[in-house]
Amino acid sequence: MSSFKTIEWTDNKVVMIDQRKLPGVEIYNEYSTHKEVAEAIKSMVIRGAPAIGVAAAMGVAIGSLEYKGEDRQKMIDFLDKVCDTLAGTRPTAVNLFWAIDRMKRVIDANKDKNIEEIKNILVTEANLILREDIETCMEIGLQGSQLIIKDSSVLTHCNAGGLATGGYGTALGVIRSAIEKGKNITVISSETRPFLQGARLTAWELQKDDIPVTLVTDNMVGSLMGNGRIDSVVVGADRIAANGDVANKIGTYAVAVMAKHHNIPFYVAAPVSTIDFECSRGDRIPIEQRDISEVTHIGDTRIAADVDVINPAFDITPNGLVDAIITEKGVVKAPYNESIAKLR
Amino acid sequence: MSSFKTIEWTDNKVVMIDQRKLPGVEIYNEYSTHKEVAEAIKSMVIRGAPAIGVAAAMGVAIGSLEYKGEDRQKMIDFLDKVCDTLAGTRPTAVNLFWAIDRMKRVIDANKDKNIEEIKNILVTEANLILREDIETCMEIGLQGSQLIIKDSSVLTHCNAGGLATGGYGTALGVIRSAIEKGKNITVISSETRPFLQGARLTAWELQKDDIPVTLVTDNMVGSLMGNGRIDSVVVGADRIAANGDVANKIGTYAVAVMAKHHNIPFYVAAPVSTIDFECSRGDRIPIEQRDISEVTHIGDTRIAADVDVINPAFDITPNGLVDAIITEKGVVKAPYNESIAKLR
């Protein structure tokens, strides 16, 4: 397990480590309204597809506690709005919608119970989603660890670690599991501009757990591959289409193209909840465009000339560049339309 | 021409725009000793292969003025040390050594003249190198502009502009020339971590000269290529081996690999003085490793966890990924061993 808590339910509050402040300070924020939770997701206090799924579920649970009235239908109507608010935070990671839909189904299945019971059931369900997420990551790790060569150097991009999930991580779960099996793994972490998840989060989390890690800028990855310094690539995913196209942090596509050029295996590790079975292909996945200040500023310091900037948060890696998708239900390979359908 | 002066000789001082401070402030530093000039090269007040060639030549000229004695042989011995100091600043860009060698040859050819004459000749020669560099860039621009499609989007990495040369630029010279010929060019500038030459210098310089530019992080380039948003790539070079392998800013190799994958032409623009005819292939070019604080800090702000970091300043793009090398003596293509030999 990772040696920190990404998100927890404590005393009817949602507690999250503030990932915007890492690695400088390790601060845990407490939230007691669904709007605060929504804002935390939007502003990236918490990020990573599975983690924001857990956060959204806890946001729904907190929302139910916010309702102080005694009219069950009014509470259910209120929770509808809570779900809409949480769903409106970020568009790309499908786990967000998956978790909200799951909470909605629980509300629907229990809509005849009394108000206090419904609240308890929602809090229990949100905590179950967290627990399941951790177990899922450990199983992803186990499934994926077989793909990792005994003594090797693994590149990961962005953070698909304990910080991106309930704990343990998807891509980093694979690495953790390989190490637990006695494999001698060095991680190369690309810094992941503009939000620097690699430099700030992956590097911090691996160091905290005593896993050897070397940090590089994103543009060094090609050269390292050319020099034989990277044996495999494992990344997470924000949404996987039914055909195996993968939406993940901006830069993932470039890494996949370079891995193909150098004959380096490129693996995606994600829970089945990251697969959007209704989405036939990657170009139908909405790509979030974030504020350009993420590119032009570090904190309050301007680091760029004042010109046009684009800041897509994700890109799409076509299935042809993906050697395998590692899920808790097994490792799937091309043809993905078939292998992914079997995971449903 | 670019609308600013990268480096000038004024009142027996070397004046340089401080490129570490751009785009925040436009400050011009004055140097009156060769040690100051060497430090300016080392600390990247000035950077870019042709520009540091000019700076080194002016450093030798300033060195001659520093000698206040009347013993000609002592002055020549002193100038030998001056040349060594300047040659020890940065290892990769060959223009530095080319310019120092040229100044040494001038010293040697004039070693029988009197001290004041030698000083004048060296100052004149350094200024000639600057003037020639600008003319060379304009000719590179003219040669390269024919390769640029009429209405197109051109990616450049790092800064091979007026700031990297005496003025006008190599890669940006090609773009300037294409625009002067009425072509409708949009530039995509990759930010170029860690030193951010793309975000700070290329974006600043193009904006100053009213050339449309969009800034992206390095890891967005692949995705833009995949989406058909880049029609060609033009970069500069720090050293070109006799076989056409190109040493240039870290990240260039990755851009070249991605350009190949997407069938996008990849061009290198550089003066013949950037070609190291004695160097048979790219893997013999020394790659400068710079301080890791460039990666881990922005100014005084730490932006990364405290882990192992590598910071190679350059990488090698093999000749097979280079569609053409644009020089002032013409555009050369594969087989490079033959075409480059003809430029000698």
Short mmCIF file of C-alpha atoms in Angstrom, two decimals, chain B:
data_model
loop_
_atom_site.label_atom_id
_atom_site.label_comp_id
_atom_site.label_asym_id
_atom_site.label_seq_id
_atom_site.Cartn_x
_atom_site.Cartn_y
_atom_site.Cartn_z
CA MET B 1 15.83 41.59 -39.32
CA SER B 2 14.89 40.94 -35.74
CA SER B 3 13.93 44.11 -33.90
CA PHE B 4 16.41 43.71 -31.04
CA LYS B 5 20.17 43.29 -30.71
CA THR B 6 21.34 39.95 -29.35
CA ILE B 7 25.00 40.95 -29.11
CA GLU B 8 26.92 44.09 -30.05
CA TRP B 9 30.39 45.59 -29.74
CA THR B 10 30.04 49.11 -28.35
CA ASP B 11 32.74 51.38 -26.89
CA ASN B 12 35.10 48.46 -26.44
CA LYS B 13 32.53 46.54 -24.48
CA VAL B 14 30.48 43.46 -25.37
CA VAL B 15 26.78 44.20 -24.90
CA MET B 16 24.31 41.32 -24.69
CA ILE B 17 20.60 41.12 -24.05
CA ASP B 18 20.25 39.03 -20.87
CA GLN B 19 18.30 36.02 -22.16
CA ARG B 20 17.85 34.59 -18.67
CA LYS B 21 15.62 37.54 -17.84
CA LEU B 22 13.40 37.41 -20.93
CA PRO B 23 10.50 37.78 -21.43
CA GLY B 24 10.05 39.55 -18.09
CA VAL B 25 12.53 42.36 -18.68
CA GLU B 26 14.69 43.45 -21.62
CA ILE B 27 18.05 44.19 -19.99
CA TYR B 28 21.33 44.67 -21.82
CA ASN B 29 24.48 43.66 -19.92
CA GLU B 30 27.92 45.14 -20.65
CA TYR B 31 31.08 43.07 -20.34
CA SER B 32 34.63 44.36 -20.46
CA THR B 33 36.67 41.23 -19.63
CA HIS B 34 36.92 37.85 -21.34
CA LYS B 35 36.12 36.15 -18.01
CA GLU B 36 32.83 38.00 -17.81
CA VAL B 37 32.05 36.99 -21.38
CA ALA B 38 32.93 33.36 -20.57
CA GLU B 39 30.65 33.47 -17.55
CA ALA B 40 27.85 34.98 -19.67
CA ILE B 41 28.15 32.06 -22.10
CA LYS B 42 28.28 29.49 -19.31
CA SER B 43 25.30 30.90 -17.43
CA MET B 44 23.29 31.32 -20.64
CA VAL B 45 22.98 35.09 -20.68
CA ILE B 46 23.63 34.30 -24.34
CA ARG B 47 22.92 30.91 -25.92
CA GLY B 48 22.37 29.41 -29.33
CA ALA B 49 25.27 27.99 -31.28
CA PRO B 50 25.90 30.88 -33.72
CA ALA B 51 25.41 33.51 -30.99
CA ILE B 52 27.91 31.92 -28.64
CA GLY B 53 30.34 31.75 -31.56
CA VAL B 54 30.05 35.52 -31.94
CA ALA B 55 30.30 35.98 -28.16
CA ALA B 56 33.46 33.87 -28.00
CA ALA B 57 35.06 35.88 -30.82
CA MET B 58 34.22 39.10 -29.00
CA GLY B 59 35.56 37.53 -25.82
CA VAL B 60 38.93 37.03 -27.54
CA ALA B 61 38.85 40.64 -28.81
CA ILE B 62 38.04 41.93 -25.30
CA GLY B 63 40.85 39.71 -24.00
CA SER B 64 43.33 41.49 -26.24
CA LEU B 65 42.20 44.87 -24.89
CA GLU B 66 42.70 43.55 -21.35
CA TYR B 67 46.40 43.15 -22.00
CA LYS B 68 47.99 46.44 -20.97
CA GLY B 69 51.66 45.47 -21.30
CA GLU B 70 54.02 46.01 -24.23
CA ASP B 71 55.45 42.52 -24.74
CA ARG B 72 53.85 41.11 -27.87
CA GLN B 73 54.73 37.50 -27.06
CA LYS B 74 53.27 37.88 -23.57
CA MET B 75 50.09 39.20 -25.10
CA ILE B 76 49.89 36.24 -27.47
CA ASP B 77 50.48 33.84 -24.56
CA PHE B 78 47.76 35.65 -22.61
CA LEU B 79 45.38 35.35 -25.58
CA ASP B 80 46.05 31.60 -25.64
CA LYS B 81 44.71 31.41 -22.09
CA VAL B 82 41.79 33.66 -23.04
CA CYS B 83 40.91 31.21 -25.82
CA ASP B 84 41.16 28.25 -23.43
CA THR B 85 38.86 29.94 -20.92
CA LEU B 86 36.28 30.70 -23.58
CA ALA B 87 36.54 27.19 -25.05
CA GLY B 88 35.88 25.71 -21.61
CA THR B 89 32.46 27.26 -21.24
CA ARG B 90 30.17 24.86 -23.09
CA PRO B 91 31.08 21.62 -24.86
CA THR B 92 28.42 20.86 -27.47
CA ALA B 93 27.95 23.80 -29.84
CA VAL B 94 30.80 23.63 -32.34
CA ASN B 95 30.47 27.27 -33.42
CA LEU B 96 32.17 28.22 -30.17
CA PHE B 97 35.31 26.31 -31.15
CA TRP B 98 34.98 27.38 -34.78
CA ALA B 99 34.96 31.06 -33.79
CA ILE B 100 37.85 30.68 -31.34
CA ASP B 101 39.90 28.82 -33.97
CA ARG B 102 39.21 31.57 -36.47
CA MET B 103 40.40 34.20 -33.99
CA LYS B 104 43.50 32.09 -33.26
CA ARG B 105 44.31 31.93 -36.95
CA VAL B 106 43.99 35.71 -37.18
CA ILE B 107 46.33 36.10 -34.20
CA ASP B 108 48.80 33.77 -35.83
CA ALA B 109 48.64 35.50 -39.21
CA ASN B 110 49.27 38.87 -37.56
CA LYS B 111 51.68 37.91 -34.82
CA ASP B 112 54.44 40.12 -36.27
CA LYS B 113 52.35 43.27 -36.21
CA ASN B 114 52.51 45.67 -33.29
CA ILE B 115 50.30 45.28 -30.26
CA GLU B 116 47.82 48.02 -31.08
CA GLU B 117 47.45 46.73 -34.63
CA ILE B 118 46.77 43.21 -33.39
CA LYS B 119 44.14 44.51 -30.99
CA ASN B 120 42.43 46.45 -33.79
CA ILE B 121 42.53 43.46 -36.12
CA LEU B 122 40.94 41.20 -33.48
CA VAL B 123 38.17 43.69 -32.73
CA THR B 124 37.52 44.06 -36.45
CA GLU B 125 37.49 40.30 -36.95
CA ALA B 126 35.00 39.73 -34.10
CA ASN B 127 32.70 42.35 -35.58
CA LEU B 128 33.11 40.76 -39.00
CA ILE B 129 32.04 37.40 -37.54
CA LEU B 130 28.91 39.09 -36.19
CA ARG B 131 28.12 40.77 -39.53
CA GLU B 132 28.78 37.57 -41.46
CA ASP B 133 26.56 35.64 -39.07
CA ILE B 134 23.62 37.92 -39.81
CA GLU B 135 24.20 37.69 -43.57
CA THR B 136 24.56 33.92 -43.29
CA CYS B 137 21.24 33.68 -41.45
CA MET B 138 19.51 35.75 -44.12
CA GLU B 139 20.90 33.44 -46.79
CA ILE B 140 19.83 30.36 -44.77
CA GLY B 141 16.39 31.94 -44.58
CA LEU B 142 16.28 32.45 -48.33
CA GLN B 143 17.47 28.90 -49.03
CA GLY B 144 15.05 27.35 -46.57
CA SER B 145 11.98 29.43 -47.36
CA GLN B 146 11.42 27.44 -50.57
CA LEU B 147 10.78 24.34 -48.42
CA ILE B 148 7.98 25.97 -46.44
CA ILE B 149 4.47 25.44 -47.82
CA LYS B 150 2.53 28.62 -48.65
CA ASP B 151 -0.09 28.61 -45.89
CA SER B 152 1.11 26.35 -43.18
CA SER B 153 1.90 25.74 -39.58
CA VAL B 154 5.56 25.28 -38.70
CA LEU B 155 6.78 23.76 -35.45
CA THR B 156 10.06 24.91 -34.01
CA HIS B 157 11.70 23.66 -30.82
CA CYS B 158 13.92 25.75 -28.54
CA ASN B 159 15.09 29.06 -29.97
CA ALA B 160 17.01 29.15 -33.22
CA GLY B 161 16.04 32.76 -33.79
CA GLY B 162 17.57 36.18 -33.74
CA LEU B 163 18.38 35.57 -30.09
CA ALA B 164 20.41 32.46 -30.95
CA THR B 165 22.44 34.22 -33.64
CA GLY B 166 23.77 37.65 -34.46
CA GLY B 167 20.22 38.40 -35.64
CA TYR B 168 17.48 37.04 -37.94
CA GLY B 169 18.00 33.44 -36.85
CA THR B 170 18.48 30.07 -38.51
CA ALA B 171 15.21 28.14 -38.08
CA LEU B 172 13.35 31.40 -37.41
CA GLY B 173 15.30 32.93 -40.30
CA VAL B 174 13.68 30.36 -42.59
CA ILE B 175 10.28 31.33 -41.15
CA ARG B 176 11.00 35.08 -41.41
CA SER B 177 12.07 34.67 -45.01
CA ALA B 178 8.99 32.61 -45.91
CA ILE B 179 6.79 35.32 -44.42
CA GLU B 180 8.73 38.05 -46.25
CA LYS B 181 7.92 36.15 -49.46
CA GLY B 182 4.22 36.47 -48.64
CA LYS B 183 3.66 33.02 -47.19
CA ASN B 184 1.08 32.82 -44.46
CA ILE B 185 2.89 31.04 -41.64
CA THR B 186 1.79 30.24 -38.13
CA VAL B 187 4.50 29.10 -35.75
CA ILE B 188 3.99 26.49 -33.05
CA SER B 189 6.64 26.96 -30.38
CA SER B 190 7.26 24.10 -27.96
CA GLU B 191 8.21 25.51 -24.58
CA THR B 192 11.51 23.58 -24.33
CA ARG B 193 11.96 22.48 -20.76
CA PRO B 194 13.87 22.94 -18.64
CA PHE B 195 15.25 26.32 -19.70
CA LEU B 196 12.05 27.29 -21.53
CA GLN B 197 13.72 28.83 -24.57
CA GLY B 198 10.54 28.23 -26.59
CA ALA B 199 8.20 29.80 -24.04
CA ARG B 200 10.51 32.64 -23.07
CA LEU B 201 12.60 33.43 -26.14
CA THR B 202 10.98 32.16 -29.34
CA ALA B 203 7.52 33.30 -28.25
CA TRP B 204 8.91 36.70 -27.17
CA GLU B 205 10.94 37.23 -30.32
CA LEU B 206 8.16 36.23 -32.73
CA GLN B 207 5.60 38.34 -30.91
CA LYS B 208 7.96 41.30 -31.00
CA ASP B 209 8.20 40.89 -34.75
CA ASP B 210 4.44 40.34 -35.25
CA ILE B 211 4.75 36.73 -36.36
CA PRO B 212 1.76 34.61 -35.23
CA VAL B 213 2.87 32.08 -32.64
CA THR B 214 1.12 29.55 -30.42
CA LEU B 215 2.93 28.20 -27.39
CA VAL B 216 2.52 24.56 -26.32
CA THR B 217 4.24 22.34 -23.78
CA ASP B 218 6.73 19.88 -25.25
CA ASN B 219 4.41 16.94 -24.60
CA MET B 220 1.60 18.44 -26.72
CA VAL B 221 3.62 18.22 -29.95
CA GLY B 222 2.77 14.59 -30.68
CA SER B 223 -0.93 15.17 -30.22
CA LEU B 224 -0.84 18.26 -32.49
CA MET B 225 0.92 16.23 -35.16
CA GLY B 226 -1.65 13.47 -34.79
CA ASN B 227 -4.41 16.04 -35.27
CA GLY B 228 -2.86 17.42 -38.45
CA ARG B 229 -2.00 20.75 -36.86
CA ILE B 230 1.69 20.79 -37.87
CA ASP B 231 2.80 20.85 -41.52
CA SER B 232 6.56 20.97 -41.10
CA VAL B 233 9.30 21.21 -38.47
CA VAL B 234 12.33 23.52 -38.62
CA VAL B 235 14.91 23.50 -35.86
CA GLY B 236 18.45 24.78 -35.45
CA ALA B 237 21.54 22.77 -34.53
CA ASP B 238 24.40 22.96 -32.07
CA ARG B 239 26.65 20.63 -34.01
CA ILE B 240 26.18 18.59 -37.17
CA ALA B 241 28.40 15.58 -37.76
CA ALA B 242 29.88 14.84 -41.19
CA ASN B 243 27.26 12.12 -41.69
CA GLY B 244 24.34 14.49 -41.02
CA ASP B 245 23.59 13.42 -37.43
CA VAL B 246 22.42 16.52 -35.58
CA ALA B 247 23.08 17.59 -32.00
CA ASN B 248 20.43 20.07 -30.93
CA LYS B 249 18.45 21.05 -27.82
CA ILE B 250 17.11 18.15 -25.77
CA GLY B 251 13.74 17.10 -27.17
CA THR B 252 14.72 17.55 -30.81
CA TYR B 253 15.17 13.81 -31.28
CA ALA B 254 11.66 13.14 -29.94
CA VAL B 255 10.21 15.74 -32.32
CA ALA B 256 12.07 14.11 -35.22
CA VAL B 257 10.78 10.62 -34.30
CA MET B 258 7.23 11.94 -34.10
CA ALA B 259 7.59 13.87 -37.36
CA LYS B 260 8.71 10.65 -39.08
CA HIS B 261 5.74 8.74 -37.62
CA HIS B 262 3.36 11.37 -39.00
CA ASN B 263 5.14 11.90 -42.33
CA ILE B 264 5.87 15.53 -41.52
CA PRO B 265 9.07 16.96 -43.04
CA PHE B 266 11.79 17.65 -40.48
CA TYR B 267 14.34 20.31 -41.43
CA VAL B 268 17.50 21.52 -39.69
CA ALA B 269 18.69 25.07 -40.41
CA ALA B 270 22.28 25.95 -39.53
CA PRO B 271 25.31 27.77 -40.88
CA VAL B 272 28.18 25.70 -42.32
CA SER B 273 30.13 26.75 -39.20
CA THR B 274 27.85 24.40 -37.22
CA ILE B 275 29.07 21.43 -39.23
CA ASP B 276 31.93 19.57 -37.56
CA PHE B 277 33.62 18.01 -40.58
CA GLU B 278 36.07 16.23 -38.28
CA CYS B 279 33.28 14.47 -36.42
CA SER B 280 32.19 11.38 -38.33
CA ARG B 281 28.95 10.68 -36.46
CA GLY B 282 26.58 11.99 -33.81
CA ASP B 283 27.52 9.61 -31.01
CA ARG B 284 30.97 11.24 -30.95
CA ILE B 285 29.52 14.67 -30.08
CA PRO B 286 29.95 15.49 -26.38
CA ILE B 287 26.61 16.17 -24.68
CA GLU B 288 26.67 18.78 -21.94
CA GLN B 289 25.01 17.73 -18.67
CA ARG B 290 23.70 20.81 -16.87
CA ASP B 291 22.81 21.46 -13.26
CA ILE B 292 19.71 19.58 -12.14
CA SER B 293 18.33 22.70 -10.48
CA GLU B 294 17.26 23.76 -13.98
CA VAL B 295 14.76 20.88 -13.84
CA THR B 296 13.82 21.01 -10.17
CA HIS B 297 13.43 24.77 -9.74
CA ILE B 298 11.84 27.75 -11.48
CA GLY B 299 13.74 30.71 -10.10
CA ASP B 300 13.89 29.98 -6.38
CA THR B 301 10.74 27.86 -6.34
CA ARG B 302 11.16 24.10 -6.10
CA ILE B 303 8.72 22.44 -8.51
CA ALA B 304 9.73 18.82 -8.08
CA ALA B 305 10.20 16.25 -5.35
CA ASP B 306 13.80 15.82 -4.21
CA VAL B 307 14.71 12.73 -6.27
CA ASP B 308 17.38 11.75 -8.81
CA VAL B 309 17.30 13.94 -11.88
CA ILE B 310 19.21 13.99 -15.16
CA ASN B 311 19.60 17.09 -17.29
CA PRO B 312 21.30 16.52 -20.64
CA ALA B 313 21.16 19.80 -22.56
CA PHE B 314 21.18 18.21 -26.01
CA ASP B 315 20.32 15.05 -27.87
CA ILE B 316 21.35 13.52 -31.17
CA THR B 317 18.96 13.17 -34.07
CA PRO B 318 20.25 10.54 -36.51
CA ASN B 319 20.54 11.57 -40.16
CA GLY B 320 17.77 9.16 -41.19
CA LEU B 321 15.21 11.37 -39.46
CA VAL B 322 16.46 14.58 -41.13
CA ASP B 323 14.73 15.43 -44.42
CA ALA B 324 17.08 18.29 -45.26
CA ILE B 325 19.78 20.49 -43.75
CA ILE B 326 19.42 24.12 -44.76
CA THR B 327 22.71 26.05 -44.92
CA GLU B 328 23.76 29.36 -46.43
CA LYS B 329 25.47 27.38 -49.18
CA GLY B 330 22.32 25.51 -50.10
CA VAL B 331 19.90 22.84 -48.95
CA VAL B 332 21.50 19.42 -48.60
CA LYS B 333 19.81 16.04 -48.38
CA ALA B 334 20.77 12.40 -47.89
CA PRO B 335 23.17 10.81 -48.53
CA TYR B 336 24.67 13.33 -46.14
CA ASN B 337 28.24 12.06 -46.14
CA GLU B 338 28.44 13.17 -49.76
CA SER B 339 26.26 16.28 -49.69
CA ILE B 340 27.89 17.65 -46.53
CA ALA B 341 31.43 17.03 -47.82
CA LYS B 342 30.62 19.34 -50.76
CA LEU B 343 29.87 22.20 -48.35
CA ARG B 344 33.39 22.18 -46.95
#
